[in-house]
């Protein structure tokens, strides 16, 4: 299970609600769970929105995945790596998992298989986009990042 997805699901599960205000979402992460400072909770919220794990419905945050299928392990606490920037392929995998209901391991296997089928002639991110498209996932928001990484020379993109 993706760590960011577990963190994003926690405030909803803890409050047994399908939507939360930004303040309530961040409050749970910062003060109820004591996992992070309020400014870090804001960054995690933004990261989860960027990964299409959370979205807005009016002024409320709602999960873009079925939280009833998420089990938060007893004693779970996010690792420090959650606060690091994820690579593009990690974002693609997280988006496929969140929007199409695939698990992380199966998603990675499908992406690797697609890259092998193409004779390793495409970057892993392109293979990820192809898999997402084939299984009907909408990950349009990441196309520009992949394009920049694959086709813009001399520029580094994460």
C-alpha atoms as one frame of an Amber mdcrd trajectory, in Angstrom:
protein
   0.000   0.000   0.000   1.298   3.440  -0.895   2.372   5.342   2.210   0.945
   8.641   0.941  -2.407   6.924   0.385  -2.390   5.611   3.964  -1.631   9.077
   5.324  -4.290  10.687   3.105  -6.904   8.145   4.227  -6.208   8.493   7.952
  -8.082  11.757   8.665 -11.194  10.471   6.879 -11.097   7.102   8.616 -10.350
   8.657  12.000 -13.340  11.005  11.699 -15.496   8.459   9.854 -16.313  11.081
   7.210 -16.311  11.149   3.419 -15.229  14.798   3.265 -13.233  17.139   5.469
 -12.285  20.780   5.468  -8.627  21.524   4.813  -8.295  22.644   8.433  -9.777
  19.402   9.778  -7.629  17.253   7.479  -4.430  18.994   8.566  -5.507  19.071
  12.221  -5.772  15.273  12.324  -2.286  14.801  10.842  -0.697  17.455  13.065
  -2.478  17.361  16.390  -4.581  14.205  16.643  -1.967  11.855  15.200   1.038
  14.032  16.143   2.730  12.888  12.931   3.949  16.247  11.679   3.943  19.998
  12.110   1.041  21.939  10.580   3.188  23.249   7.706   4.242  19.666   6.865
   0.573  18.607   6.941  -0.126  21.304   4.337   2.664  19.932   2.146   1.327
  16.392   2.493  -2.152  17.638   1.564  -0.724  19.320  -1.551   1.275  16.216
  -2.425  -1.831  14.020  -2.104  -3.807  16.424  -4.306  -0.989  16.430  -6.856
  -0.963  12.623  -6.870  -4.763  12.642  -7.364  -5.363  10.902  -4.059  -7.414
  13.853  -2.817  -9.615  16.286  -4.678 -11.868  19.199  -3.874 -15.619  19.044
  -3.833 -16.582  22.613  -3.159 -14.503  23.707  -0.173 -14.127  20.159   1.153
 -11.416  17.598   0.535 -12.567  14.160  -0.534 -10.528  11.043  -1.230 -10.274
  10.009  -4.893 -10.083   6.350  -3.843 -12.265   4.004  -1.832 -11.197   4.560
   1.763 -13.296   1.608   2.906 -10.707  -0.640   1.242  -7.851   0.971   3.169
  -6.727  -0.562   6.431  -4.357   1.581   8.461  -1.921  -0.834  10.161  -1.866
  -0.643  13.962   1.001   1.609  15.022   1.478   3.024  11.506   3.501   6.213
  11.350   4.689   7.852   8.131   8.381   7.632   7.385  10.603  10.612   6.716
  10.807   9.609   3.066   7.187  10.710   2.653   8.383  14.300   2.813  10.861
  13.835  -0.018   9.915  14.535  -3.596   8.750  11.453  -5.452  10.019  10.566
  -8.886   7.710  10.809 -11.866   7.352   7.027 -12.082   6.426   6.881  -8.395
   3.709   9.474  -9.058   2.447   7.516 -12.075   2.267   4.331  -9.995   0.461
   6.135  -7.158  -2.029   7.644  -9.603  -2.764   4.244 -11.181  -3.219   2.679
  -7.745  -5.528   5.499  -6.600  -7.635   5.932  -9.711  -7.847   2.387 -11.060
  -7.823   0.284  -7.916  -4.705  -1.685  -8.821  -2.201  -2.571  -6.126   1.323
  -1.203  -6.228   3.065  -4.510  -6.924   0.786  -5.427  -9.852   1.140  -1.922
 -11.278   4.936  -2.137 -11.211   4.815  -5.571 -12.856   2.542  -4.255 -15.634
   4.804  -1.256 -16.270   7.964  -3.370 -16.364   6.294  -5.871 -18.690   5.183
  -3.059 -21.016   8.713  -1.669 -21.132  10.103  -5.135 -21.933   7.460  -5.637
 -24.665   8.718  -2.444 -26.257  12.269  -3.759 -26.221  13.328  -1.314 -23.510
  13.215   1.392 -26.193  11.053   3.706 -24.097  11.657   5.293 -20.733   9.911
   3.670 -17.781   7.698   6.756 -17.407   6.408   6.341 -20.976   5.686   2.675
 -20.292   3.781   3.798 -17.179   1.678   6.217 -19.229   0.916   3.483 -21.771
  -0.193   1.071 -19.036  -2.361   3.757 -17.447  -4.011   4.517 -20.781  -4.581
   0.801 -21.537  -6.362   0.185 -18.244  -8.406   3.378 -18.470  -6.739   5.546
 -15.831  -6.898   9.295 -16.212  -3.446  10.612 -15.431  -3.500  13.533 -17.862
  -2.047  15.855 -15.237   1.345  14.137 -15.376   1.891  14.146 -19.155   3.768
  17.454 -19.138   6.215  16.231 -16.499   6.912  13.073 -18.505   7.328  15.081
 -21.712   9.779  17.426 -19.993  11.816  14.544 -18.614  11.884  12.468 -21.788
  12.130  15.088 -24.519  13.712  18.211 -23.069  17.456  17.774 -23.116  19.668
  19.450 -20.597  16.831  19.897 -18.137  16.298  17.816 -15.048  12.774  17.061
 -13.921  11.564  15.049 -10.921
